[in-house]
mmCIF file of C-alpha atoms in Angstrom:
data_model
loop_
_atom_site.group_PDB
_atom_site.id
_atom_site.type_symbol
_atom_site.label_atom_id
_atom_site.label_comp_id
_atom_site.label_asym_id
_atom_site.label_seq_id
_atom_site.Cartn_x
_atom_site.Cartn_y
_atom_site.Cartn_z
ATOM 1 C CA MET A 1063 -86.705 -59.672 -69.152
ATOM 2 C CA SER A 1064 -89.297 -57.201 -68.156
ATOM 3 C CA THR A 1065 -88.633 -53.516 -68.160
ATOM 4 C CA VAL A 1066 -89.185 -53.234 -64.361
ATOM 5 C CA ARG A 1067 -86.573 -55.888 -63.655
ATOM 6 C CA LYS A 1068 -83.989 -54.228 -65.892
ATOM 7 C CA ALA A 1069 -84.533 -50.969 -64.090
ATOM 8 C CA ALA A 1070 -83.989 -52.584 -60.684
ATOM 9 C CA ILE A 1071 -80.742 -54.231 -61.812
ATOM 10 C CA ALA A 1072 -79.440 -50.949 -63.181
ATOM 11 C CA LEU A 1073 -80.311 -49.137 -59.962
ATOM 12 C CA ALA A 1074 -78.477 -51.749 -57.883
ATOM 13 C CA ALA A 1075 -75.373 -51.450 -60.048
ATOM 14 C CA VAL A 1076 -75.334 -47.662 -59.722
ATOM 15 C CA SER A 1077 -75.677 -47.938 -55.905
ATOM 16 C CA ALA A 1078 -72.764 -50.392 -55.719
ATOM 17 C CA MET A 1079 -70.579 -48.078 -57.725
ATOM 18 C CA ALA A 1080 -71.490 -45.154 -55.473
ATOM 19 C CA LEU A 1081 -70.564 -47.117 -52.353
ATOM 20 C CA THR A 1082 -67.243 -48.151 -53.887
ATOM 21 C CA ALA A 1083 -66.331 -44.542 -54.730
ATOM 22 C CA CYS A 1084 -67.323 -42.985 -51.382
ATOM 23 C CA GLY A 1085 -66.418 -45.730 -48.865
ATOM 24 C CA PRO A 1086 -62.940 -46.239 -47.267
ATOM 25 C CA THR A 1087 -60.439 -48.364 -49.132
ATOM 26 C CA GLU A 1088 -58.783 -51.303 -47.515
ATOM 27 C CA ASP A 1089 -55.573 -49.338 -47.047
ATOM 28 C CA GLY A 1090 -57.488 -46.399 -45.612
ATOM 29 C CA ALA A 1091 -59.165 -48.469 -42.952
ATOM 30 C CA ALA A 1092 -58.423 -47.806 -39.342
ATOM 31 C CA GLY A 1093 -54.792 -48.695 -38.792
ATOM 32 C CA GLY A 1094 -54.167 -48.988 -42.538
ATOM 33 C CA ALA A 1095 -51.125 -47.673 -44.308
ATOM 34 C CA GLY A 1096 -53.158 -45.043 -46.107
ATOM 35 C CA THR A 1097 -54.343 -43.284 -42.984
ATOM 36 C CA PRO A 1098 -52.946 -39.753 -43.058
ATOM 37 C CA THR A 1099 -50.583 -39.009 -40.117
ATOM 38 C CA ALA A 1100 -51.140 -35.777 -38.248
ATOM 39 C CA SER A 1101 -48.016 -33.618 -38.012
ATOM 40 C CA PRO A 1102 -46.969 -32.522 -34.454
ATOM 41 C CA THR A 1103 -48.242 -29.126 -33.509
ATOM 42 C CA GLY A 1104 -44.881 -28.029 -31.952
ATOM 43 C CA SER A 1105 -41.241 -28.602 -32.805
ATOM 44 C CA VAL A 1106 -39.346 -31.091 -30.679
ATOM 45 C CA SER A 1107 -36.301 -29.684 -28.858
ATOM 46 C CA ALA A 1108 -33.155 -31.627 -29.523
ATOM 47 C CA GLY A 1109 -31.774 -30.996 -26.072
ATOM 48 C CA PRO A 1110 -32.103 -28.885 -22.939
ATOM 49 C CA SER A 1111 -32.414 -25.209 -23.659
ATOM 50 C CA THR A 1112 -29.435 -22.996 -22.816
ATOM 51 C CA THR A 1113 -31.529 -19.833 -22.795
ATOM 52 C CA PRO A 1114 -32.692 -18.916 -19.293
ATOM 53 C CA ALA A 1115 -36.379 -18.602 -18.744
ATOM 54 C CA PRO A 1116 -37.746 -15.063 -18.457
ATOM 55 C CA GLY A 1117 -37.158 -13.708 -14.984
ATOM 56 C CA ALA A 1118 -34.606 -16.354 -14.092
ATOM 57 C CA SER A 1119 -31.304 -14.979 -12.738
ATOM 58 C CA LYS A 1120 -28.149 -15.820 -14.606
ATOM 59 C CA SER A 1121 -25.535 -17.830 -12.800
ATOM 60 C CA ALA A 1122 -22.814 -15.417 -11.582
ATOM 61 C CA ALA A 1123 -19.213 -16.140 -12.423
ATOM 62 C CA PRO A 1124 -17.217 -17.383 -9.408
ATOM 63 C CA SER A 1125 -15.754 -14.396 -7.585
ATOM 64 C CA LYS A 1126 -12.148 -14.202 -6.402
ATOM 65 C CA PRO A 1127 -11.621 -14.695 -2.680
ATOM 66 C CA ALA A 1128 -11.329 -11.449 -0.790
ATOM 67 C CA THR A 1129 -7.773 -10.423 0.052
ATOM 68 C CA PRO A 1130 -7.390 -10.214 3.820
ATOM 69 C CA SER A 1131 -6.434 -6.801 5.091
ATOM 70 C CA LYS A 1132 -2.986 -6.430 6.537
ATOM 71 C CA ALA A 1133 -2.840 -6.541 10.288
ATOM 72 C CA PRO A 1134 -1.558 -3.402 11.857
ATOM 73 C CA ALA A 1135 1.958 -3.407 13.099
ATOM 74 C CA PRO A 1136 2.376 -4.237 16.790
ATOM 75 C CA GLY A 1137 1.657 -1.085 18.849
ATOM 76 C CA SER A 1138 0.588 0.905 15.710
ATOM 77 C CA THR A 1139 -2.492 2.178 17.573
ATOM 78 C CA ASP A 1140 -0.171 3.836 20.089
ATOM 79 C CA PRO A 1141 0.877 7.288 18.816
ATOM 80 C CA ASP A 1142 4.233 6.814 20.619
ATOM 81 C CA PHE A 1143 5.059 3.365 19.223
ATOM 82 C CA ASP A 1144 7.828 4.754 16.963
ATOM 83 C CA VAL A 1145 9.280 7.271 19.478
ATOM 84 C CA PHE A 1146 12.716 5.995 20.483
ATOM 85 C CA PRO A 1147 14.673 6.752 23.681
ATOM 86 C CA CYS A 1148 16.664 9.991 23.704
ATOM 87 C CA SER A 1149 20.427 9.617 23.473
ATOM 88 C CA THR A 1150 23.168 12.204 23.857
ATOM 89 C CA PHE A 1151 23.006 12.635 20.083
ATOM 90 C CA ASP A 1152 19.452 14.005 20.421
ATOM 91 C CA VAL A 1153 19.817 16.480 23.302
ATOM 92 C CA LYS A 1154 21.860 19.381 24.620
ATOM 93 C CA PHE A 1155 22.745 19.382 28.317
ATOM 94 C CA THR A 1156 23.278 21.999 31.043
ATOM 95 C CA ALA A 1157 23.834 21.966 34.822
ATOM 96 C CA THR A 1158 22.883 24.949 36.992
ATOM 97 C CA LEU A 1159 23.680 25.419 40.692
ATOM 98 C CA ALA A 1160 20.319 25.318 42.481
ATOM 99 C CA GLU A 1161 21.264 25.262 46.195
ATOM 100 C CA PRO A 1162 24.723 26.447 47.243
ATOM 101 C CA THR A 1163 24.366 25.075 50.772
ATOM 102 C CA THR A 1164 23.844 21.514 49.684
ATOM 103 C CA GLY A 1165 25.627 21.864 46.378
ATOM 104 C CA SER A 1166 22.539 20.672 44.455
ATOM 105 C CA TYR A 1167 22.443 21.139 40.695
ATOM 106 C CA LEU A 1168 19.548 21.256 38.295
ATOM 107 C CA LEU A 1169 20.261 19.151 35.227
ATOM 108 C CA LYS A 1170 18.430 20.019 32.048
ATOM 109 C CA ILE A 1171 18.203 18.359 28.641
ATOM 110 C CA THR A 1172 16.551 19.860 25.561
ATOM 111 C CA ASN A 1173 15.599 17.893 22.468
ATOM 112 C CA LYS A 1174 17.655 19.417 19.653
ATOM 113 C CA SER A 1175 16.639 16.860 17.015
ATOM 114 C CA SER A 1176 13.849 17.135 14.460
ATOM 115 C CA LYS A 1177 11.702 14.353 15.946
ATOM 116 C CA ALA A 1178 10.302 13.331 19.320
ATOM 117 C CA CYS A 1179 12.198 11.058 21.694
ATOM 118 C CA ARG A 1180 11.653 9.617 25.192
ATOM 119 C CA ALA A 1181 13.725 10.580 28.232
ATOM 120 C CA LEU A 1182 14.025 7.234 29.993
ATOM 121 C CA GLY A 1183 14.766 6.618 33.649
ATOM 122 C CA HIS A 1184 17.643 8.416 35.376
ATOM 123 C CA PRO A 1185 20.568 10.237 33.791
ATOM 124 C CA VAL A 1186 23.902 8.479 34.155
ATOM 125 C CA VAL A 1187 26.161 11.055 35.850
ATOM 126 C CA THR A 1188 29.895 10.649 36.350
ATOM 127 C CA PHE A 1189 32.318 13.067 37.995
ATOM 128 C CA GLY A 1190 35.154 13.995 35.719
ATOM 129 C CA ASP A 1191 38.232 11.902 36.410
ATOM 130 C CA LEU A 1192 36.766 10.323 39.557
ATOM 131 C CA ASP A 1193 35.564 6.757 39.543
ATOM 132 C CA GLY A 1194 31.939 5.923 40.095
ATOM 133 C CA GLN A 1195 28.673 7.677 39.315
ATOM 134 C CA ALA A 1196 25.724 9.267 41.073
ATOM 135 C CA THR A 1197 23.274 6.792 42.577
ATOM 136 C CA GLU A 1198 19.665 6.782 41.435
ATOM 137 C CA ARG A 1199 17.214 8.567 43.749
ATOM 138 C CA GLY A 1200 13.531 7.718 43.609
ATOM 139 C CA ALA A 1201 11.658 5.479 41.184
ATOM 140 C CA ALA A 1202 11.474 6.105 37.451
ATOM 141 C CA PRO A 1203 8.366 5.579 35.287
ATOM 142 C CA GLY A 1204 8.285 2.614 32.938
ATOM 143 C CA ILE A 1205 9.129 3.005 29.267
ATOM 144 C CA GLU A 1206 5.435 3.413 28.369
ATOM 145 C CA ASP A 1207 5.126 6.393 30.751
ATOM 146 C CA ALA A 1208 8.523 7.961 30.125
ATOM 147 C CA ILE A 1209 8.610 11.644 29.264
ATOM 148 C CA ARG A 1210 8.077 12.373 25.587
ATOM 149 C CA LEU A 1211 10.124 15.297 24.340
ATOM 150 C CA GLU A 1212 9.043 17.015 21.163
ATOM 151 C CA PRO A 1213 11.722 19.035 19.343
ATOM 152 C CA GLY A 1214 12.648 21.988 21.587
ATOM 153 C CA GLN A 1215 11.066 20.554 24.753
ATOM 154 C CA SER A 1216 13.052 19.956 27.958
ATOM 155 C CA ALA A 1217 13.219 17.548 30.907
ATOM 156 C CA TYR A 1218 14.881 18.018 34.301
ATOM 157 C CA ALA A 1219 16.704 16.011 36.972
ATOM 158 C CA GLY A 1220 18.113 17.006 40.383
ATOM 159 C CA LEU A 1221 21.714 16.165 41.261
ATOM 160 C CA MET A 1222 22.441 16.162 44.994
ATOM 161 C CA GLY A 1223 25.921 17.311 46.015
ATOM 162 C CA GLY A 1224 27.790 15.617 48.803
ATOM 163 C CA ALA A 1225 28.318 17.219 52.188
ATOM 164 C CA LYS A 1226 31.619 19.061 52.541
ATOM 165 C CA ASP A 1227 32.905 16.951 55.418
ATOM 166 C CA GLY A 1228 36.471 16.631 54.236
ATOM 167 C CA LYS A 1229 35.952 13.082 53.061
ATOM 168 C CA GLY A 1230 35.111 13.920 49.455
ATOM 169 C CA LYS A 1231 36.700 15.701 46.551
ATOM 170 C CA THR A 1232 35.547 18.633 44.500
ATOM 171 C CA VAL A 1233 35.127 18.545 40.732
ATOM 172 C CA ASP A 1234 34.560 21.333 38.277
ATOM 173 C CA SER A 1235 32.535 19.344 35.748
ATOM 174 C CA ILE A 1236 30.342 16.302 35.291
ATOM 175 C CA GLU A 1237 29.529 14.097 32.327
ATOM 176 C CA MET A 1238 26.115 12.699 31.462
ATOM 177 C CA THR A 1239 24.802 9.935 29.230
ATOM 178 C CA MET A 1240 21.179 8.937 28.666
ATOM 179 C CA ASN A 1241 19.514 5.674 29.608
ATOM 180 C CA THR A 1242 18.489 4.092 26.293
ATOM 181 C CA GLU A 1243 17.916 0.515 27.539
ATOM 182 C CA SER A 1244 20.221 -0.609 24.748
ATOM 183 C CA ASP A 1245 23.923 -1.029 24.017
ATOM 184 C CA LEU A 1246 24.018 2.161 21.951
ATOM 185 C CA LYS A 1247 27.394 3.854 22.365
ATOM 186 C CA GLN A 1248 26.981 7.511 23.272
ATOM 187 C CA THR A 1249 29.310 10.461 23.498
ATOM 188 C CA PRO A 1250 29.081 11.813 27.077
ATOM 189 C CA LEU A 1251 27.874 15.410 27.390
ATOM 190 C CA LYS A 1252 29.874 17.636 29.746
ATOM 191 C CA ALA A 1253 28.592 20.447 31.984
ATOM 192 C CA SER A 1254 30.407 22.816 34.319
ATOM 193 C CA THR A 1255 29.857 22.299 38.106
ATOM 194 C CA PRO A 1256 32.367 24.523 39.941
ATOM 195 C CA GLY A 1257 33.160 23.260 43.455
ATOM 196 C CA LEU A 1258 30.826 20.255 43.348
ATOM 197 C CA ASN A 1259 31.691 18.055 46.332
ATOM 198 C CA VAL A 1260 31.746 14.367 45.558
ATOM 199 C CA SER A 1261 31.461 12.137 48.607
ATOM 200 C CA PRO A 1262 31.324 8.333 48.575
ATOM 201 C CA ASP A 1263 27.682 7.214 48.275
ATOM 202 C CA LYS A 1264 26.418 10.750 48.963
ATOM 203 C CA ASN A 1265 25.758 12.030 45.466
ATOM 204 C CA SER A 1266 22.430 11.040 43.932
ATOM 205 C CA VAL A 1267 20.278 12.029 40.952
ATOM 206 C CA THR A 1268 16.536 11.890 40.300
ATOM 207 C CA ALA A 1269 14.797 10.500 37.247
ATOM 208 C CA TRP A 1270 13.929 12.865 34.394
ATOM 209 C CA MET A 1271 10.851 14.962 35.204
ATOM 210 C CA ASN A 1272 8.631 17.434 33.400
ATOM 211 C CA ASN A 1273 9.502 20.433 35.565
ATOM 212 C CA ALA A 1274 12.416 21.780 37.591
ATOM 213 C CA GLU A 1275 10.490 22.092 40.886
ATOM 214 C CA ASP A 1276 9.702 18.377 41.028
ATOM 215 C CA ALA A 1277 13.267 17.480 40.115
ATOM 216 C CA LEU A 1278 14.723 19.529 43.009
ATOM 217 C CA SER A 1279 12.108 18.597 45.630
ATOM 218 C CA LEU A 1280 12.576 14.853 45.547
#
């Protein structure tokens, strides 16, 4: 074999070896088992995150229902809602001769208790041992407008004496109880009325008023 041919064979063998060393193996071919697998660039979360995203508001815990405010007691806006009617236990009582000709008397009550009370309607006036009582003269205000007596304050009523026509009887005292619009038992209060003439259906009494003049003019 010539020297030129030997050189060509040797060069071909070296080239084949170079291709075998540098080229991809069968396993390293596309899709082969030897192809290196790229690792994921980020970690995979195993489940939904429980950490709120920045700026997101946290869910507030359920609040307890508001407790409704108590409704005011009936009439609590009225400053007089707890002022009860005056009874004979709350007042002191006097009777003063106002007009000798007619035998009219001014009746006066004064709140002697430590709290306010209301003087309701007309006084209930009886005449000692005689049967019957004075009739009511004039209208009385309703309970909402009744006179309020603070401790030490007074109210007045006018008692009309009967004409001295020989048909009546005279008494030296009267007894008075208050209108309380209830079945409260009261101790009658007595006042002196010397020579008061009591005639059938002639004696009358006004409702309680704020001043003596009104009580005697009705």
